[in-house]
CSV table of C-alpha atoms in Angstrom, one decimal:
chain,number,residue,atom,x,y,z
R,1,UNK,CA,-57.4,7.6,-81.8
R,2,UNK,CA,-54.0,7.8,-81.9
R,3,UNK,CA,-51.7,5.0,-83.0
R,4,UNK,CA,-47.6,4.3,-82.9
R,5,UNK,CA,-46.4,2.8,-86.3
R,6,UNK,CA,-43.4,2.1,-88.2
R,7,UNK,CA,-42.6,2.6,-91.8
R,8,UNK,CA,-40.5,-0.9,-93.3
R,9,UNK,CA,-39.6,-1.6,-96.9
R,10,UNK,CA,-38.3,-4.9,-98.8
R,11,UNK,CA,-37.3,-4.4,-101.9
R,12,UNK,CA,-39.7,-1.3,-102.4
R,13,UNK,CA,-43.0,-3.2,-100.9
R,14,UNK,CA,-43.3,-1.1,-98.2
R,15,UNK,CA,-45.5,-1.7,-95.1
R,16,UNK,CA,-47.5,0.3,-91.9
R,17,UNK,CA,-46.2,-1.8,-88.8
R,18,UNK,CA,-48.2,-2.2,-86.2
R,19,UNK,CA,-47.6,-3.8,-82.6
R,20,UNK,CA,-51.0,-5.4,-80.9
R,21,UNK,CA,-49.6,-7.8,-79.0
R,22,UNK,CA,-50.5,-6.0,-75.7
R,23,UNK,CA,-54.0,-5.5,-76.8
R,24,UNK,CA,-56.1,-5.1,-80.3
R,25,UNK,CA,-56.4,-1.5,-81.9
R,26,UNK,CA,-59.6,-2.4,-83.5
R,27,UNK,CA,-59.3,-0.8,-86.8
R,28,UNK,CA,-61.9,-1.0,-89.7
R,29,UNK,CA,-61.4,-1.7,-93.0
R,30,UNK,CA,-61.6,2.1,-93.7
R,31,UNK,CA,-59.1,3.1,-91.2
R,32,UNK,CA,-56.3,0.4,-92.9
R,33,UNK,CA,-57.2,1.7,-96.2
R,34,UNK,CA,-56.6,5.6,-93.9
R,35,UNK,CA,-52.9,4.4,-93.3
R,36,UNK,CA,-51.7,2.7,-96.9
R,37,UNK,CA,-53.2,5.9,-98.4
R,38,UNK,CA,-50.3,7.8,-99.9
R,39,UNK,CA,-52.1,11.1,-99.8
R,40,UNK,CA,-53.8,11.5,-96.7
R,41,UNK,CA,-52.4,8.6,-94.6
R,42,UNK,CA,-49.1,7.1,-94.2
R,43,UNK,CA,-48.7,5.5,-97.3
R,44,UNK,CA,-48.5,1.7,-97.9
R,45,UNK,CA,-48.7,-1.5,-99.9
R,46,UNK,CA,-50.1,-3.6,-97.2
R,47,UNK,CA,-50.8,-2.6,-93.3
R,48,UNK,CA,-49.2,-5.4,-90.8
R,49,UNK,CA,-50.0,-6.2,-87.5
R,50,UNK,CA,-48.0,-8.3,-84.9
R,51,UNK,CA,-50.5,-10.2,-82.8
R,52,UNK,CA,-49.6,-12.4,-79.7
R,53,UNK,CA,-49.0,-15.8,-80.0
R,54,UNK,CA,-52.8,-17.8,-81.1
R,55,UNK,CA,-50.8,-21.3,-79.7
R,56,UNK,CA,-48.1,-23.4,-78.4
R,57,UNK,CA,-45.5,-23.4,-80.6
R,58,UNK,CA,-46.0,-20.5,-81.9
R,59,UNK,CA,-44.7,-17.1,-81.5
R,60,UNK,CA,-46.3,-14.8,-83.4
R,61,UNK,CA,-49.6,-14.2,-85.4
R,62,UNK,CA,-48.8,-12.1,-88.8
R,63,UNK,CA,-52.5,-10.2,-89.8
R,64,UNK,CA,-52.0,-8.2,-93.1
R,65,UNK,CA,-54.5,-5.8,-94.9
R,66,UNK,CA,-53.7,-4.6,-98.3
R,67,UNK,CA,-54.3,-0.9,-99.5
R,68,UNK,CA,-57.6,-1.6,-100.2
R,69,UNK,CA,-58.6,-2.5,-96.4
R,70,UNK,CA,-59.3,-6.4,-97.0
R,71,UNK,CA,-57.7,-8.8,-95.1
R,72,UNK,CA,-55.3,-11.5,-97.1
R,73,UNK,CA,-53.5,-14.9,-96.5
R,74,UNK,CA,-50.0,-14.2,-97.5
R,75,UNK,CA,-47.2,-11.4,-98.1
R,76,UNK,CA,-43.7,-12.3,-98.7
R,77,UNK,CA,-41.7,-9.3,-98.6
R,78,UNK,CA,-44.2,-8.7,-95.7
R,79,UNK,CA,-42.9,-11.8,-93.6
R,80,UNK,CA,-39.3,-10.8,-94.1
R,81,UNK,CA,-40.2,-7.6,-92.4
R,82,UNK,CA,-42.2,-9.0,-89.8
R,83,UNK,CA,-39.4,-10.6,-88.2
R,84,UNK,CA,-36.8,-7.8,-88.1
R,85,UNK,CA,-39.8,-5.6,-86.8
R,86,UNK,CA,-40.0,-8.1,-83.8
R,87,UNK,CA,-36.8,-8.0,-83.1
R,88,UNK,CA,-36.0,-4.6,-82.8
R,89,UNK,CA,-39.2,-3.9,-81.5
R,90,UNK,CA,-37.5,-6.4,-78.3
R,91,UNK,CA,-40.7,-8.2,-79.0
R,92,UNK,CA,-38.1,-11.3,-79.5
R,93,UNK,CA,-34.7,-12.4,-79.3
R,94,UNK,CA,-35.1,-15.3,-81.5
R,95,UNK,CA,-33.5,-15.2,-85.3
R,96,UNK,CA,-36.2,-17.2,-86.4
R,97,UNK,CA,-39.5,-17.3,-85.4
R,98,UNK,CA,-43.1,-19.2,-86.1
R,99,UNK,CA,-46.0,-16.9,-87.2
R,100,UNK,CA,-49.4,-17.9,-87.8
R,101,UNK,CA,-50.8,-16.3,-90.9
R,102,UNK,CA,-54.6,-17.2,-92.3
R,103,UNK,CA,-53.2,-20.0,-94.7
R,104,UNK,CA,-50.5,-21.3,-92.5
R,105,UNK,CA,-47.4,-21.5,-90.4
R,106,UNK,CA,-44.0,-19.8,-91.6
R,107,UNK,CA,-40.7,-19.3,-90.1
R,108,UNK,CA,-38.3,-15.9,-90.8
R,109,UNK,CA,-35.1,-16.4,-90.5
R,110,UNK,CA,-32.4,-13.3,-89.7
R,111,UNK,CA,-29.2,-14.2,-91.7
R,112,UNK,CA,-25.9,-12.5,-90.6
R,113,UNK,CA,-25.9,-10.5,-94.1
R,114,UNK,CA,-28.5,-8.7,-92.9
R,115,UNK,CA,-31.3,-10.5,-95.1
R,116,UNK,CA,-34.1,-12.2,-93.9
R,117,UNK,CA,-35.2,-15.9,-95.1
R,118,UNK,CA,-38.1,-17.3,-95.4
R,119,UNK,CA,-39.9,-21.0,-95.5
R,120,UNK,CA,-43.0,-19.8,-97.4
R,121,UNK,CA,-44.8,-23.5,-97.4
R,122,UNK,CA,-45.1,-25.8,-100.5
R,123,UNK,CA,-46.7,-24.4,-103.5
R,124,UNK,CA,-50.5,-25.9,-104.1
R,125,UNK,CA,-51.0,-26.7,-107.6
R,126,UNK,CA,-54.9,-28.2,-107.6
R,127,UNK,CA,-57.1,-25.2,-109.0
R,128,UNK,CA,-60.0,-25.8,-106.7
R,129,UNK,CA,-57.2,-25.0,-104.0
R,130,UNK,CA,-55.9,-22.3,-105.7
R,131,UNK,CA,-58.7,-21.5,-106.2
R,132,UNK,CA,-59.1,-21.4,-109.7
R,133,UNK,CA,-62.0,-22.5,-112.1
R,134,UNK,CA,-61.0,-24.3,-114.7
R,135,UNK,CA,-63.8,-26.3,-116.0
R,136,UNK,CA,-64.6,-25.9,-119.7
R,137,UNK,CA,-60.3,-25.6,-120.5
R,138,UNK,CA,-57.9,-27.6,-122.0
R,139,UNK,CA,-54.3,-27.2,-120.6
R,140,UNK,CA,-51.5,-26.8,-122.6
R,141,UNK,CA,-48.4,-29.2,-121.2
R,142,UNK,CA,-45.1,-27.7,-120.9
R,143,UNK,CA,-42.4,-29.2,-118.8
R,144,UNK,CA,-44.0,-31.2,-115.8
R,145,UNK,CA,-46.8,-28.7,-115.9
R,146,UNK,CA,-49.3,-27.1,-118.3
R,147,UNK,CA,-50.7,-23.4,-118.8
R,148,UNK,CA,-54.3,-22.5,-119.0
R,149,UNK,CA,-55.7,-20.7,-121.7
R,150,UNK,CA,-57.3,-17.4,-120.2
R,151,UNK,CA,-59.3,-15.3,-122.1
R,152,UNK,CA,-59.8,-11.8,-120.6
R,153,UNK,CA,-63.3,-9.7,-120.5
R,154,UNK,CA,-63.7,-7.6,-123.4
R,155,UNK,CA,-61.4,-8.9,-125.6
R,156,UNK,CA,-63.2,-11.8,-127.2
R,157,UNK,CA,-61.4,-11.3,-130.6
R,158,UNK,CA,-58.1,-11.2,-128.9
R,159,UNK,CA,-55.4,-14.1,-128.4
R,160,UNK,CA,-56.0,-15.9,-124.8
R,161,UNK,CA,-53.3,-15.5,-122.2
R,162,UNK,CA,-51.8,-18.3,-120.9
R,163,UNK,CA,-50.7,-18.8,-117.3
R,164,UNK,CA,-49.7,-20.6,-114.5
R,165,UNK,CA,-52.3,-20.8,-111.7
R,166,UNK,CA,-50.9,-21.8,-108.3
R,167,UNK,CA,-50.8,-20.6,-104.5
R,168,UNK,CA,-48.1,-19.7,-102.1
R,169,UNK,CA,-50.8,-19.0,-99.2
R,170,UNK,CA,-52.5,-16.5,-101.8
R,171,UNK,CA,-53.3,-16.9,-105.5
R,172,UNK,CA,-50.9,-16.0,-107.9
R,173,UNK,CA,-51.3,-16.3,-112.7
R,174,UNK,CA,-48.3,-16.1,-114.2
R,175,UNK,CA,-47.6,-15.4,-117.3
R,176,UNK,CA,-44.7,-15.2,-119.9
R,177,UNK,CA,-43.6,-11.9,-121.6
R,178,UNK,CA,-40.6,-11.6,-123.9
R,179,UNK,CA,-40.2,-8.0,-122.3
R,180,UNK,CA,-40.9,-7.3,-118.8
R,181,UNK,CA,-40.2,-3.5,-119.2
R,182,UNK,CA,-43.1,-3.3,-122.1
R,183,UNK,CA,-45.7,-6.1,-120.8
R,184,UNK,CA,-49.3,-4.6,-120.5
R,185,UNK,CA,-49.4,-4.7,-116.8
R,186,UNK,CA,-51.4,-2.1,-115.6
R,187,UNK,CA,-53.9,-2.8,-118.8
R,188,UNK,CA,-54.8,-6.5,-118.1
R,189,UNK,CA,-53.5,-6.8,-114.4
R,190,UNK,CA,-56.9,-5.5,-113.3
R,191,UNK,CA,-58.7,-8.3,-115.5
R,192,UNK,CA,-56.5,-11.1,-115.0
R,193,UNK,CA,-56.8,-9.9,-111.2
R,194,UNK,CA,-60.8,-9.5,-111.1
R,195,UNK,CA,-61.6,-12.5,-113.5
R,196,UNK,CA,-64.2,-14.6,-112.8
R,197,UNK,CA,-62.5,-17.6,-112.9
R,198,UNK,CA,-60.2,-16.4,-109.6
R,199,UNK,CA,-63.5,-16.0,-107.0
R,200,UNK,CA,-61.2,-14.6,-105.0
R,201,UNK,CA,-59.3,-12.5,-107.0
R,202,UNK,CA,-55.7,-12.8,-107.7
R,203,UNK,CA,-52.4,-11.5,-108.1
R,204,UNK,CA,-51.3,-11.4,-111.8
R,205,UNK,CA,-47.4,-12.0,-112.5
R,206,UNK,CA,-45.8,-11.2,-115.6
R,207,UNK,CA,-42.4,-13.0,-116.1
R,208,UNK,CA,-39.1,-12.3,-118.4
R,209,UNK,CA,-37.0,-15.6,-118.2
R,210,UNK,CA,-33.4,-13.4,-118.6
R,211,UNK,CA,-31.3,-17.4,-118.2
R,212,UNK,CA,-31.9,-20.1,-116.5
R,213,UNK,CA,-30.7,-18.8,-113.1
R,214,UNK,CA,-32.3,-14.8,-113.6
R,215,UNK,CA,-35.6,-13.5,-114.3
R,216,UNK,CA,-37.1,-10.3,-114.5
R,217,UNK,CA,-40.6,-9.7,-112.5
R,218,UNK,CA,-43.8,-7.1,-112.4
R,219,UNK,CA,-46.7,-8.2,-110.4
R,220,UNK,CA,-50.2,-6.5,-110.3
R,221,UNK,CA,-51.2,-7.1,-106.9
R,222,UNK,CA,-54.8,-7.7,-105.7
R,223,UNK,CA,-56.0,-5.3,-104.2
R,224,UNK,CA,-53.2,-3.2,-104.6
R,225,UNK,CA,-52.3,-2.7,-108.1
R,226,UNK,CA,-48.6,-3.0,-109.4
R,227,UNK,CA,-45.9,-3.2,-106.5
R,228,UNK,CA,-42.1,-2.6,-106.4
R,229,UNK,CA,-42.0,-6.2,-105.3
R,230,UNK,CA,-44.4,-9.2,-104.3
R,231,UNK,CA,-42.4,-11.4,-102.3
R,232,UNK,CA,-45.2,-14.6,-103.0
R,233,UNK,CA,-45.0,-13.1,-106.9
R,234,UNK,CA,-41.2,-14.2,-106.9
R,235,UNK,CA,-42.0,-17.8,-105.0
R,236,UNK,CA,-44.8,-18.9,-107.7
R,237,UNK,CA,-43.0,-16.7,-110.7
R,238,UNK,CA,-39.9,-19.2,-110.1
R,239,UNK,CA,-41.8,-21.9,-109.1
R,240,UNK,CA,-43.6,-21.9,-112.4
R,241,UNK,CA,-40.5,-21.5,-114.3
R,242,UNK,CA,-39.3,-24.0,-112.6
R,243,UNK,CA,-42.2,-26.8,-113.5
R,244,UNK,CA,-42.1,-25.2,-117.3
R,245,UNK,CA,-38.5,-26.6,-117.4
R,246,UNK,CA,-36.7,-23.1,-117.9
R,247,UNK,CA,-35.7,-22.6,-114.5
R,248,UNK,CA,-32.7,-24.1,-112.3
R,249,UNK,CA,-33.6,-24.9,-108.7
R,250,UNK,CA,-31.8,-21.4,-107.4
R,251,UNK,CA,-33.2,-17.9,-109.3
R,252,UNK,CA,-32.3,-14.3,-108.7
R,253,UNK,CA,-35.9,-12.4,-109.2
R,254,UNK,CA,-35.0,-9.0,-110.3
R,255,UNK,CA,-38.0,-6.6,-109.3
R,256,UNK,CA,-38.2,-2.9,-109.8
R,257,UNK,CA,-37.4,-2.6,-106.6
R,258,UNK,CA,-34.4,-4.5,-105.7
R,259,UNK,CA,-33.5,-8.2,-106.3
R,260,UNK,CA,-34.7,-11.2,-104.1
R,261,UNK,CA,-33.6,-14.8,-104.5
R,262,UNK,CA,-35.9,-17.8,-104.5
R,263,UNK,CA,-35.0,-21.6,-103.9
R,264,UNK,CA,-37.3,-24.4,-105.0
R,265,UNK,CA,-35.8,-28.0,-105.4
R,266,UNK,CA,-38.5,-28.8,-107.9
R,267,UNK,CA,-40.3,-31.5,-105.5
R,268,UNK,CA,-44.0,-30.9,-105.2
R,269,UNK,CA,-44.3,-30.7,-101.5
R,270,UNK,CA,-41.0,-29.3,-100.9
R,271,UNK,CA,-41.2,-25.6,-99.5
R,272,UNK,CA,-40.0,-22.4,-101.5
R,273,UNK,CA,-37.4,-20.8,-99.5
R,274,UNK,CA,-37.2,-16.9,-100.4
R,275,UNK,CA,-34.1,-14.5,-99.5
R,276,UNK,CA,-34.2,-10.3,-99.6
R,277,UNK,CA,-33.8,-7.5,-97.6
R,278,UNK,CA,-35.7,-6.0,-95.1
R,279,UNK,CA,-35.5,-2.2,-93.7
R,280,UNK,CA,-36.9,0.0,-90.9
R,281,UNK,CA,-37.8,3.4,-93.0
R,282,UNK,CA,-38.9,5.1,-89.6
R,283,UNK,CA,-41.0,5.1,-86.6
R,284,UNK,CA,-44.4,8.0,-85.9
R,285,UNK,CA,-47.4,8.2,-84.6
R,286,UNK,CA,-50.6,9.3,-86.4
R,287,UNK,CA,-54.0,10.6,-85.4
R,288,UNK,CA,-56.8,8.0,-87.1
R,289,UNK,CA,-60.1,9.5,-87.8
R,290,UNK,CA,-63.0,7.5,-87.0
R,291,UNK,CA,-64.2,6.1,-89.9
């Protein structure tokens, strides 16, 4: 089968578009993991598909695969993307749109810079909504919020961890470092990301606080590994800064990849409103084996 695609970037997350709004492709899980391989496929972070509209009100549905071929609830950098993809695509003429995604409604937003915005939802704190088991630990309060003692498979002698657990539409731990640049990322991002205590996984976010307006970001994505950027990673890196009382309401995230700015008034059901670029890389078709 062959497929039109189009390569898109934001802030070095970069993305397989795919139109099915005039009818489904039908791709399995091993033909998205195909397209985000970087050897024998296109190449990509996550694998995004425009679907038509599931409702009234709506204009959109956003599906995304990660690298590894499972379907998730949420991408960031992803939804920025998504909307400049429509438009140029003459999909839609609108400069913000609704999408449906699998844990929720958001709404893109093409600013005249260029950037995208986007309402990403309020941030769920409860850990069974998270999800995240906690029973058996004691929090540690900071702020108007607390950090979790985690300790990590096979290090029983070692020092716990101690993170944030939240959700923007996906599960994100975050955790203080002093130095973003020398954090163990791709040591314990796999175990913080396959703990037990996350049944379904998680993306593990490891956080410099640079002042009270900056901070410096690396996420291990699940099911990925670590990105340039994770859009979500910023929204619940700041957010958690935020509640830990070493954060002001308006926070530059710089990522390897390129900066994005995240704005949380602090409320608990106010939405987390995240700003960065989005680019078209370029457009192809590719021949996908059945698999």
């Amino acid at each position: 089968m062959r497929i039109r695609f189009t390569k898109m970037q934001g802030a070095g997350n970069d993305f397989v578009m795919l139109d099915e709004t005039r009818g489904p492709l039908g791709l399995s899980t091993a033909q998205y993991r195909f397209l985000a391989d970087r050897h024998f496929g296109v190449g990509a972070d996550q694998i995004l598909t425009v679907r038509p509209s599931p409702g009234e009100g709506i204009d959109f549905e956003y599906v995304i695969h990660n690298a590894d071929g499972g379907e998730v609830e949420q991408c960031g950098n992803g939804a920025r993307c998504f909307v400049r993809f429509v438009r140029e695509q003459g999909l839609t003429a609108k400069d913000v749109v609704r999408v449906k995604t699998l844990s929720g409604i958001i709404e893109p937003r093409m600013q005249a810079d260029g950037r995208v915005t986007v309402d990403m939802g309020a941030p769920v704190f409860e850990p069974v909504r998270v999800p995240f088991d906690a029973a058996g630990l004691a929090p540690v309060a900071q702020g108007s919020w607390e950090k979790w003692p985690l300790a990590l498979p096979g290090q029983a002698q070692a020092a716990p961890l101690f993170i944030g657990a939240l959700s923007m539409g996906n599960p994100h731990a975050v955790q203080l470092v002093d130095e973003v640049d020398t954090a163990p990322v791709l040591q314990t991002g796999p175990l913080i990301e396959n703990h037990a205590r996350f049944p379904r996984r998680v993306n593990a976010g490891f956080m410099q606080v640079v002042s009270r307006g900056q901070i410096r970001l690396r996420v291990f994505e699940r099911g990925v590994g670590e990105t340039l950027a994770c859009g979500t990673g910023a929204c619940a890196a700041v957010v958690a800064g935020i509640r830990w009382g070493l954060l002001d309401a308006r926070v530059d995230v710089m990522t390897r990849g390129g900066q994005l700015t995240i704005e949380w008034p602090g409320k608990l059901d106010a939405p987390v409103m995240m700003t960065g670029p989005a680019t078209t890389v370029f457009e192809s078709e590719i021949e996908i084996p059945e698999l």
